[in-house]
CSV table of N, CA and C in Angstrom, one decimal:
chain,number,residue,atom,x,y,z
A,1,UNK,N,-6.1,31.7,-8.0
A,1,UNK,CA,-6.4,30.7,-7.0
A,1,UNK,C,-6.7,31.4,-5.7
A,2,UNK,N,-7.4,31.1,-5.2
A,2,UNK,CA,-8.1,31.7,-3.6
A,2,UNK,C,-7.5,30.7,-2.8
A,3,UNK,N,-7.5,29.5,-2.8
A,3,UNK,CA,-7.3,28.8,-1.7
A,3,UNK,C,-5.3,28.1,-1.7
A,4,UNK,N,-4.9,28.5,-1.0
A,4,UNK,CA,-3.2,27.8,-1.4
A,4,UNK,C,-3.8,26.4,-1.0
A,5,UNK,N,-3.1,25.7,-2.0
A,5,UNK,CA,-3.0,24.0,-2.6
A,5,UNK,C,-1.4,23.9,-1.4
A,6,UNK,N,-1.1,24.6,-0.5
A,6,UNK,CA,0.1,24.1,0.3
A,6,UNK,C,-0.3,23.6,1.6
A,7,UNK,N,0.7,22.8,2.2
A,7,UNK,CA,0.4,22.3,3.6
A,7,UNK,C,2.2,22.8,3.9
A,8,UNK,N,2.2,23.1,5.7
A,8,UNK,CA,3.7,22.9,6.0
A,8,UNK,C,4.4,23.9,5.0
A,9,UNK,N,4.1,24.9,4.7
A,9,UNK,CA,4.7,25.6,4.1
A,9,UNK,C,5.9,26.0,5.3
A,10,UNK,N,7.3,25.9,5.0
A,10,UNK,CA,8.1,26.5,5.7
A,10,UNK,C,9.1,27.3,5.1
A,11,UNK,N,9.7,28.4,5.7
A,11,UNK,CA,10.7,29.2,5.0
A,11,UNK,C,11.8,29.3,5.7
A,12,UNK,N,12.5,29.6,5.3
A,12,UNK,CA,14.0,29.5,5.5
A,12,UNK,C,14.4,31.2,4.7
A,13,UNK,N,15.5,31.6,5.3
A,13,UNK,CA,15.7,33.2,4.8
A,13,UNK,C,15.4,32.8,3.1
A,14,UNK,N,16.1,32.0,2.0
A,14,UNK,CA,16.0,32.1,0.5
A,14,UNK,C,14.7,31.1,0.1
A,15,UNK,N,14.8,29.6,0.9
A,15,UNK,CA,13.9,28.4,0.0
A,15,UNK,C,12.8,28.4,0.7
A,16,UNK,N,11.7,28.3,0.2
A,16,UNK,CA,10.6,27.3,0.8
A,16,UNK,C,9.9,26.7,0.3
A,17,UNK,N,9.6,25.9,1.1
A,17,UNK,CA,9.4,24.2,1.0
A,17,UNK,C,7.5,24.3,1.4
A,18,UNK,N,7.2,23.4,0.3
A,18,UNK,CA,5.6,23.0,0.6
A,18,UNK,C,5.3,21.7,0.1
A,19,UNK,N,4.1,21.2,0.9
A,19,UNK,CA,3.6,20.2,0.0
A,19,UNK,C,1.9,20.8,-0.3
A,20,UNK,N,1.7,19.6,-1.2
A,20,UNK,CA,0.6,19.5,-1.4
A,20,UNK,C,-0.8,19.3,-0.8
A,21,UNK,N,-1.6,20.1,-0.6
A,21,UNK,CA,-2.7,19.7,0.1
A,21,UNK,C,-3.9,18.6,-0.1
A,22,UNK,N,-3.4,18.2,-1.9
A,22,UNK,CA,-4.3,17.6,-2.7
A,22,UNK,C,-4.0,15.8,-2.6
A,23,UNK,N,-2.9,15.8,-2.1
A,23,UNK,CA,-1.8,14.5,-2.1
A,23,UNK,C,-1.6,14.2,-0.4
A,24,UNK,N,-1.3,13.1,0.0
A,24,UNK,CA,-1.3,12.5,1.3
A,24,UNK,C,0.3,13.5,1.8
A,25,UNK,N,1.0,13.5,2.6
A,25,UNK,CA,2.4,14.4,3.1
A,25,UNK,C,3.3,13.2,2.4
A,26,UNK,N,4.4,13.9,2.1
A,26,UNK,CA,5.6,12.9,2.0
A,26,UNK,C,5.5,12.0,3.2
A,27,UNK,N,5.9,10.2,2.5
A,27,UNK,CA,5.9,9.5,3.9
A,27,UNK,C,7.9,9.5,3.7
A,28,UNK,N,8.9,10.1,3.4
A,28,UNK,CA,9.8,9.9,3.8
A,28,UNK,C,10.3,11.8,4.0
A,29,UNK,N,12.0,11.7,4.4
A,29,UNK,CA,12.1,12.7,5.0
A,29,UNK,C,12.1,14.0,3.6
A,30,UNK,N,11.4,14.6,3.3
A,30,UNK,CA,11.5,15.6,2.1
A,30,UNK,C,10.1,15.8,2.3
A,31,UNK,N,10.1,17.5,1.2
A,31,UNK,CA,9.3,17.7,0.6
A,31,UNK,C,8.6,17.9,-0.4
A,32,UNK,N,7.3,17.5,-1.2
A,32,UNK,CA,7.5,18.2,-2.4
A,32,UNK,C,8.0,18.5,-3.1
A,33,UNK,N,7.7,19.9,-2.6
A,33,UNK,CA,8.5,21.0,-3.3
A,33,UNK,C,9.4,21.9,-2.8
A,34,UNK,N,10.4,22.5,-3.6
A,34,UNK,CA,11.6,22.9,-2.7
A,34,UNK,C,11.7,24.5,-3.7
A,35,UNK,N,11.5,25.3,-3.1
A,35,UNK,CA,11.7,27.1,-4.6
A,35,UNK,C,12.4,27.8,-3.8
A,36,UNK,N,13.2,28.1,-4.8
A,36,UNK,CA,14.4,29.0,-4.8
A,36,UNK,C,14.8,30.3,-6.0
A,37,UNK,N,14.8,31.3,-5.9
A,37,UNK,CA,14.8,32.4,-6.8
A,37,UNK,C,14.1,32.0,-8.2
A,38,UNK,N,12.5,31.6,-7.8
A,38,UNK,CA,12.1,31.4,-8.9
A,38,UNK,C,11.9,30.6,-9.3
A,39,UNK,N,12.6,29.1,-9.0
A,39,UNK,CA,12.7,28.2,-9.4
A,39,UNK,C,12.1,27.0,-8.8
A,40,UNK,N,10.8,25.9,-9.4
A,40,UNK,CA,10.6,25.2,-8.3
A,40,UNK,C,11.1,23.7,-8.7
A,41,UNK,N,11.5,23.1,-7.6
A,41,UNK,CA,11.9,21.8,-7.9
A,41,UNK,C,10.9,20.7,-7.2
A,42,UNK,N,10.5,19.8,-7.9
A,42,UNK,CA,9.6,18.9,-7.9
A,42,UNK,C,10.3,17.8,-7.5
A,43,UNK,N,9.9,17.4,-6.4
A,43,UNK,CA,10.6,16.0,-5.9
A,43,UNK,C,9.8,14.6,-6.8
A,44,UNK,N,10.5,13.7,-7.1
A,44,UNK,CA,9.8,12.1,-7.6
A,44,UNK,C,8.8,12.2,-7.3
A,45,UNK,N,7.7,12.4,-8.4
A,45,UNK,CA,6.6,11.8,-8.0
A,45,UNK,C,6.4,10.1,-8.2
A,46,UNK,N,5.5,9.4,-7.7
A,46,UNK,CA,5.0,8.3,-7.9
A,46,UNK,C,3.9,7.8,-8.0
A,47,UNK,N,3.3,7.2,-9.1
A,47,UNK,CA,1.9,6.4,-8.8
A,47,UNK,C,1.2,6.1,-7.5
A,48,UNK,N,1.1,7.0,-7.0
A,48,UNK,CA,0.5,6.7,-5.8
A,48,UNK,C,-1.0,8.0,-5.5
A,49,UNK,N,-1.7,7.0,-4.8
A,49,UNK,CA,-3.3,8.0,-5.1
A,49,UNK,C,-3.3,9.7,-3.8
A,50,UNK,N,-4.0,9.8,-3.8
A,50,UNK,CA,-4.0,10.9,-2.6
A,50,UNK,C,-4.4,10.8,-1.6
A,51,UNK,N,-4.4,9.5,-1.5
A,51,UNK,CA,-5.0,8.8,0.4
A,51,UNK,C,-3.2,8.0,0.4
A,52,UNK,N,-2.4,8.0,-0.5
A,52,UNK,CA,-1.2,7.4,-0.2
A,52,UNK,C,-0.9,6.3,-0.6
A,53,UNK,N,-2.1,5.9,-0.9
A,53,UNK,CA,-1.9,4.3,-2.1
A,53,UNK,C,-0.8,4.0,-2.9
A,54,UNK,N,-0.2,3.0,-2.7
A,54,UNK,CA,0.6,3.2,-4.4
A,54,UNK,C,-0.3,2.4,-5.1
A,55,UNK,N,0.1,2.3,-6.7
A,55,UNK,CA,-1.1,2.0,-7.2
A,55,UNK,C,-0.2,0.8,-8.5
A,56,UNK,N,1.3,0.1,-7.7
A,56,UNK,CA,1.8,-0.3,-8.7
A,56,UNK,C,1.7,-1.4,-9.8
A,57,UNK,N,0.0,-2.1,-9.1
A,57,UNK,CA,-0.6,-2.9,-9.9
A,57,UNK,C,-1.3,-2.5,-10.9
A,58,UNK,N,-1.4,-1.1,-11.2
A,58,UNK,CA,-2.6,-0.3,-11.8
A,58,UNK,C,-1.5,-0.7,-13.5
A,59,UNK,N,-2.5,-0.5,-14.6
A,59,UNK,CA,-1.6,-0.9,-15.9
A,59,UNK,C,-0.7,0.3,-16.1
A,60,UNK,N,0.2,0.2,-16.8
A,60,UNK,CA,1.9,1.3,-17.3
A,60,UNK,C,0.7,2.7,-17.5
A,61,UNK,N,-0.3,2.4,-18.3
A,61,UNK,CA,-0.9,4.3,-18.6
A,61,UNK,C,-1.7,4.6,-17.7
A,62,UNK,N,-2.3,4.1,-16.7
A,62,UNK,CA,-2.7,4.5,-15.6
A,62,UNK,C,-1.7,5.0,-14.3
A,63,UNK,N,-0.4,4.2,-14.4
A,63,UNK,CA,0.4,4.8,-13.8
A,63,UNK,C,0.9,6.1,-13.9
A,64,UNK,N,1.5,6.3,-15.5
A,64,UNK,CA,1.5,7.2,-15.8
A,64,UNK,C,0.5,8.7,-15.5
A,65,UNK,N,-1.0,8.1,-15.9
A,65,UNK,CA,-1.6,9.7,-15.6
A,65,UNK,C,-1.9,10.1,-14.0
A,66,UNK,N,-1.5,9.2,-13.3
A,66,UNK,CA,-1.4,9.0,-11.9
A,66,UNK,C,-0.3,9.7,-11.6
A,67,UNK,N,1.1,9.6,-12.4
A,67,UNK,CA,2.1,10.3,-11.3
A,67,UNK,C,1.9,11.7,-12.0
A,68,UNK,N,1.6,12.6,-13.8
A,68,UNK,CA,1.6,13.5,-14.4
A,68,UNK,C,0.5,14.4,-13.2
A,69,UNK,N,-0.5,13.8,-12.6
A,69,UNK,CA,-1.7,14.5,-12.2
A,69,UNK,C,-0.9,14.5,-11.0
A,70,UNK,N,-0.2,14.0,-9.6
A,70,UNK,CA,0.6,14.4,-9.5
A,70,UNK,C,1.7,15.3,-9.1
A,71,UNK,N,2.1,15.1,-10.4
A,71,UNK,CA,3.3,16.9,-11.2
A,71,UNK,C,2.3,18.2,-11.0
A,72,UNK,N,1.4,17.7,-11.5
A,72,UNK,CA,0.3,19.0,-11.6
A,72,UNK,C,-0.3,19.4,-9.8
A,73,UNK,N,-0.2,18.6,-8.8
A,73,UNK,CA,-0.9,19.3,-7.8
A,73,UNK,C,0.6,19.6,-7.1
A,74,UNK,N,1.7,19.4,-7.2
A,74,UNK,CA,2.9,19.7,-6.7
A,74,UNK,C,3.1,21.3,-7.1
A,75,UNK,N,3.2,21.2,-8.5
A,75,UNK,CA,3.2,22.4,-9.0
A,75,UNK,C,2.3,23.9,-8.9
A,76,UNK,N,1.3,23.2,-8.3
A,76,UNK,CA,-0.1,24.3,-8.3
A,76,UNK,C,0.7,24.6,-6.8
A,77,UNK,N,1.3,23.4,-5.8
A,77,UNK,CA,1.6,23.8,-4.9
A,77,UNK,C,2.8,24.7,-4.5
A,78,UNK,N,3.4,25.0,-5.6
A,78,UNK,CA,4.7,25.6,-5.7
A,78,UNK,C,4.2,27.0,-6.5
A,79,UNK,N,3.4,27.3,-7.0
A,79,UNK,CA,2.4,28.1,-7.5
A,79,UNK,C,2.9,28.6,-9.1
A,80,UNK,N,2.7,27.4,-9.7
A,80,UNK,CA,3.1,27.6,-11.1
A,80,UNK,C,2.4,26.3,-11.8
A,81,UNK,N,2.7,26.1,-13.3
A,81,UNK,CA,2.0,25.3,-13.4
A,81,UNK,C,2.5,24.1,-15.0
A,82,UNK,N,2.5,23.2,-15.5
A,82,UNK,CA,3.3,22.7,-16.7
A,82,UNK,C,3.8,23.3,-17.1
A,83,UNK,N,3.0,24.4,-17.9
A,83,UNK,CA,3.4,25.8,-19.0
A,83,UNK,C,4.4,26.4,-18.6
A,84,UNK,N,5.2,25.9,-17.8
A,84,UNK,CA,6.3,26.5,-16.9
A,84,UNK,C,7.4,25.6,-16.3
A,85,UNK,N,7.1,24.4,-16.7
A,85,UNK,CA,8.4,23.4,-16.7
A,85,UNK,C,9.5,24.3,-17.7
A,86,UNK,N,11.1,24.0,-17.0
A,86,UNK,CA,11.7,23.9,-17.7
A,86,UNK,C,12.5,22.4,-18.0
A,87,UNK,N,12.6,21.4,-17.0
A,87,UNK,CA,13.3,20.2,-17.5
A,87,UNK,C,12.1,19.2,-16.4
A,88,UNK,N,12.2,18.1,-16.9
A,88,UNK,CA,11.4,16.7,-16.9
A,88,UNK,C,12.3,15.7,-17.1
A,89,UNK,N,12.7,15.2,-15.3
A,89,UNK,CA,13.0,13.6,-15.9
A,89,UNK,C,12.5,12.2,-15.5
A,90,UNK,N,12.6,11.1,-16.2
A,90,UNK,CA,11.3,10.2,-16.3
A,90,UNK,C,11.9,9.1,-15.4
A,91,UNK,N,12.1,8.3,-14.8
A,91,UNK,CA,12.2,7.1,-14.6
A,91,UNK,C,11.6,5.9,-15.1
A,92,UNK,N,11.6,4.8,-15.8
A,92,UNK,CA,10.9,3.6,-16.1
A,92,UNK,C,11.5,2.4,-15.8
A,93,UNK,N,10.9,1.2,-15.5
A,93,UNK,CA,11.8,0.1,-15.2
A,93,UNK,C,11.8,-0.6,-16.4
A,94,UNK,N,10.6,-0.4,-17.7
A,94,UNK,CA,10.5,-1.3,-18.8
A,94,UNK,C,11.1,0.3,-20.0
A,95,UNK,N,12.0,0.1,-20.4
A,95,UNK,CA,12.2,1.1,-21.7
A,95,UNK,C,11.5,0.8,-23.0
A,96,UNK,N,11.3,0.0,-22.7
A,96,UNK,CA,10.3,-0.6,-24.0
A,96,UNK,C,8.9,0.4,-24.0
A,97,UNK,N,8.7,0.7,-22.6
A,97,UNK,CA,6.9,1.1,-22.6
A,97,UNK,C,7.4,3.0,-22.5
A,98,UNK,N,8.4,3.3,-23.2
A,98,UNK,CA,8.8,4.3,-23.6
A,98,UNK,C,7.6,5.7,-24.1
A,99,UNK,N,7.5,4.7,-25.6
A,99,UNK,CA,6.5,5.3,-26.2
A,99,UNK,C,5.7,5.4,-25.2
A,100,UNK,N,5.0,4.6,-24.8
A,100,UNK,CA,3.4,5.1,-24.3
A,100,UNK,C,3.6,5.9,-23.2
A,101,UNK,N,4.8,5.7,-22.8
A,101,UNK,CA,4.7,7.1,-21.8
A,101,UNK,C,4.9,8.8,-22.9
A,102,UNK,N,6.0,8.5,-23.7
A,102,UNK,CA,5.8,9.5,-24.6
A,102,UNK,C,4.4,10.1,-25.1
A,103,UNK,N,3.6,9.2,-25.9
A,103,UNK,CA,2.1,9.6,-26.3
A,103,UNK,C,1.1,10.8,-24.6
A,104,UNK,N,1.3,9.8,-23.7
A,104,UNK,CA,0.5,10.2,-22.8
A,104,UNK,C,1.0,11.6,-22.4
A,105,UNK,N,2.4,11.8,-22.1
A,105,UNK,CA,3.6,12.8,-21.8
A,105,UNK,C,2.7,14.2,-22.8
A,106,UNK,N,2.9,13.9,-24.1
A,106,UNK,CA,2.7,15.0,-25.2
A,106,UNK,C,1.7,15.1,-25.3
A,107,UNK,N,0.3,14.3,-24.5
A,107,UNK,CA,-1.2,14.6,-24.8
A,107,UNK,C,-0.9,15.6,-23.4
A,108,UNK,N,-0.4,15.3,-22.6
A,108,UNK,CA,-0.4,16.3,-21.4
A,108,UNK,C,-0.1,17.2,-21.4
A,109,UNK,N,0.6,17.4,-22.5
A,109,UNK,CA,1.7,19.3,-21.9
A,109,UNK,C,1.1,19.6,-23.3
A,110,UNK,N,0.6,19.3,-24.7
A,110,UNK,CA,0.3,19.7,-25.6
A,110,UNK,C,1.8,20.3,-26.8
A,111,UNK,N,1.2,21.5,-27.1
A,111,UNK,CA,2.5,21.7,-27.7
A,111,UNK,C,4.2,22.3,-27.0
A,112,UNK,N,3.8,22.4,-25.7
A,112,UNK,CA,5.2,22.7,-24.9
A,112,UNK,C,5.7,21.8,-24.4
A,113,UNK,N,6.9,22.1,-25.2
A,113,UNK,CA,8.1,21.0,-25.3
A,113,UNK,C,9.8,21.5,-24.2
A,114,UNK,N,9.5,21.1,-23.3
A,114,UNK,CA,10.4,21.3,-22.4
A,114,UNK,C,11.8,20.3,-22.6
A,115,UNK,N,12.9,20.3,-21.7
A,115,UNK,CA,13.4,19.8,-21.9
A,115,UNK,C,13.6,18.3,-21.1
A,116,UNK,N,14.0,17.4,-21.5
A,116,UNK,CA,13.8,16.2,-20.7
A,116,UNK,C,14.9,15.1,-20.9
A,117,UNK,N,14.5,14.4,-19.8
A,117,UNK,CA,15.5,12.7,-19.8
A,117,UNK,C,14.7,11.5,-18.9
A,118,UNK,N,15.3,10.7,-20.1
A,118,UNK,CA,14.6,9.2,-19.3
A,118,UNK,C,16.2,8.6,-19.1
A,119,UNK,N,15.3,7.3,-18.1
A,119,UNK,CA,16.5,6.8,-17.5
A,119,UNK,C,15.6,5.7,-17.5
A,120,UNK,N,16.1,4.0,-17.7
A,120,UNK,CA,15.7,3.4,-17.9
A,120,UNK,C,16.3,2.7,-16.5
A,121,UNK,N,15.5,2.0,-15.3
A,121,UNK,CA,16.1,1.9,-14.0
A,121,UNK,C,15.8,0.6,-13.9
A,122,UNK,N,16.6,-0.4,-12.9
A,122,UNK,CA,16.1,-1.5,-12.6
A,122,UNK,C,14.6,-1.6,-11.5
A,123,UNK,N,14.5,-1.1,-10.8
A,123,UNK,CA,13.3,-0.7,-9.8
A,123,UNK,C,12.6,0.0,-9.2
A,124,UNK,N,11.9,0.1,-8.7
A,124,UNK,CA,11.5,1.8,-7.9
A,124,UNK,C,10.9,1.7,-6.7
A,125,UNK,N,10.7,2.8,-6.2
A,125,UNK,CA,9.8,2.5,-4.8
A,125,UNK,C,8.7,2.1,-4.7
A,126,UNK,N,8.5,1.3,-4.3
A,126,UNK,CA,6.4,0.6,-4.2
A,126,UNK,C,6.3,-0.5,-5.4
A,127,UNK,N,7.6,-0.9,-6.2
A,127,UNK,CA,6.8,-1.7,-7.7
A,127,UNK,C,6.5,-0.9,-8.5
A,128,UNK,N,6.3,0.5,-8.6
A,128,UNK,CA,5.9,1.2,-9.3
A,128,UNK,C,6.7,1.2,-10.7
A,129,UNK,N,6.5,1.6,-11.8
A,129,UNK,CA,6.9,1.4,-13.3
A,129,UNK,C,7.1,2.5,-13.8
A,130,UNK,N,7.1,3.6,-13.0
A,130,UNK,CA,7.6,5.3,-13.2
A,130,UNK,C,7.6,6.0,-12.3
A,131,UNK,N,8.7,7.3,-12.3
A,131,UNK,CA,9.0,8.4,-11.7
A,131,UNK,C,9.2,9.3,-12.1
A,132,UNK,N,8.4,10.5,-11.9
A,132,UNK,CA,8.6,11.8,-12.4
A,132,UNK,C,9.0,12.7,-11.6
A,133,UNK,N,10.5,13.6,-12.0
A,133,UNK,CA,10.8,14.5,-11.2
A,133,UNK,C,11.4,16.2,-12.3
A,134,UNK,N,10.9,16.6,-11.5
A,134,UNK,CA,10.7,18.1,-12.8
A,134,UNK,C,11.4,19.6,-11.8
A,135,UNK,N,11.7,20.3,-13.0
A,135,UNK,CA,12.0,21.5,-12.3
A,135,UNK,C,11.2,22.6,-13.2
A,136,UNK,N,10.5,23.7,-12.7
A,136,UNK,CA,9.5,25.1,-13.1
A,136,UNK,C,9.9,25.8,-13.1
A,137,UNK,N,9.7,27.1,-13.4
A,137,UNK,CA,9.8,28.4,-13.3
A,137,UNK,C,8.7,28.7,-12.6
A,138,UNK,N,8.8,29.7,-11.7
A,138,UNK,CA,8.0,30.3,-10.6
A,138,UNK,C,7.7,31.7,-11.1
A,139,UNK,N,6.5,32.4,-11.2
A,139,UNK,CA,5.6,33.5,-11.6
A,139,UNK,C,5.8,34.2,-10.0
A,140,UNK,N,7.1,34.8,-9.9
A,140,UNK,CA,7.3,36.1,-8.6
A,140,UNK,C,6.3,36.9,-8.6
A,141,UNK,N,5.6,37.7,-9.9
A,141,UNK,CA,4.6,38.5,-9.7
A,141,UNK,C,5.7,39.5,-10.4
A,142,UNK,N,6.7,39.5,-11.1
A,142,UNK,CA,7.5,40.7,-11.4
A,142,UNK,C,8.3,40.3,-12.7
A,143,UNK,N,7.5,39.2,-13.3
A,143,UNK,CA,7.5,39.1,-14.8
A,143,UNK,C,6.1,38.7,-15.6
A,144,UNK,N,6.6,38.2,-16.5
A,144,UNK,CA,5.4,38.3,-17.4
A,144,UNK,C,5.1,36.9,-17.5
């Protein structure tokens, strides 16, 4: 990558914190992403577009590849990338629409199978019908 995908990068002596440049800023108090020895932690994502839209009208699998894509510019922003999840957890307000989040889930990451949890919730922020919040492993430059 030539160009960092970060905005607001700030450090602190161990963490720092970035967001995404591909995505509108957090509209509440957090960021992103939060890395620490390695490790990056992915704040909730939600169906929402990159001008800030939420998009909670949009149908359950459009939501979905809405918050996964996402996970993916968070992560570029944290500078790692799926291949490097180690846990994934889901939020849904319908458990029933499980599966199709599953199908869409496993066409995304392919055959890496990280670890995960759903939580079947009464509501979410915006109307929205999912939340994804993940933690990575971060590529220091001093492994493989």
């Amino acid at each position: 990558m030539t160009n960092s995908p970060t905005r607001q990068t700030t450090t602190s002596s161990t963490i720092r914190l970035a967001d995404s440049t591909a995505m509108t800023p957090p509209l509440g108090h957090y960021s992103h992403v939060a890395v620490h020895n390695g490790i990056a932690h992915i704040s909730g994502q939600l169906p929402v577009d990159t001008d800030g839209t939420p998009a909670a009208d949009e149908p359950f699998d459009t939501q979905v590849r809405m918050v996964l894509c996402n996970l993916d510019y968070c992560l570029a922003a944290a500078g790692t990338d799926r291949d490097h999840l180690i846990s994934v957890t889901v939020y849904v307000t319908d458990i029933a629409q499980w599966p199709e989040f599953d199908a869409i889930y496993a066409e995304w990451l392919g055959s890496y199978r990280p670890a995960r949890a759903v939580a079947g919730v009464s509501s979410l922020h915006y109307g929205a019908a999912v939340e994804v919040q993940a933690v990575a492993a971060v590529n220091t430059g001093s492994e493989e």
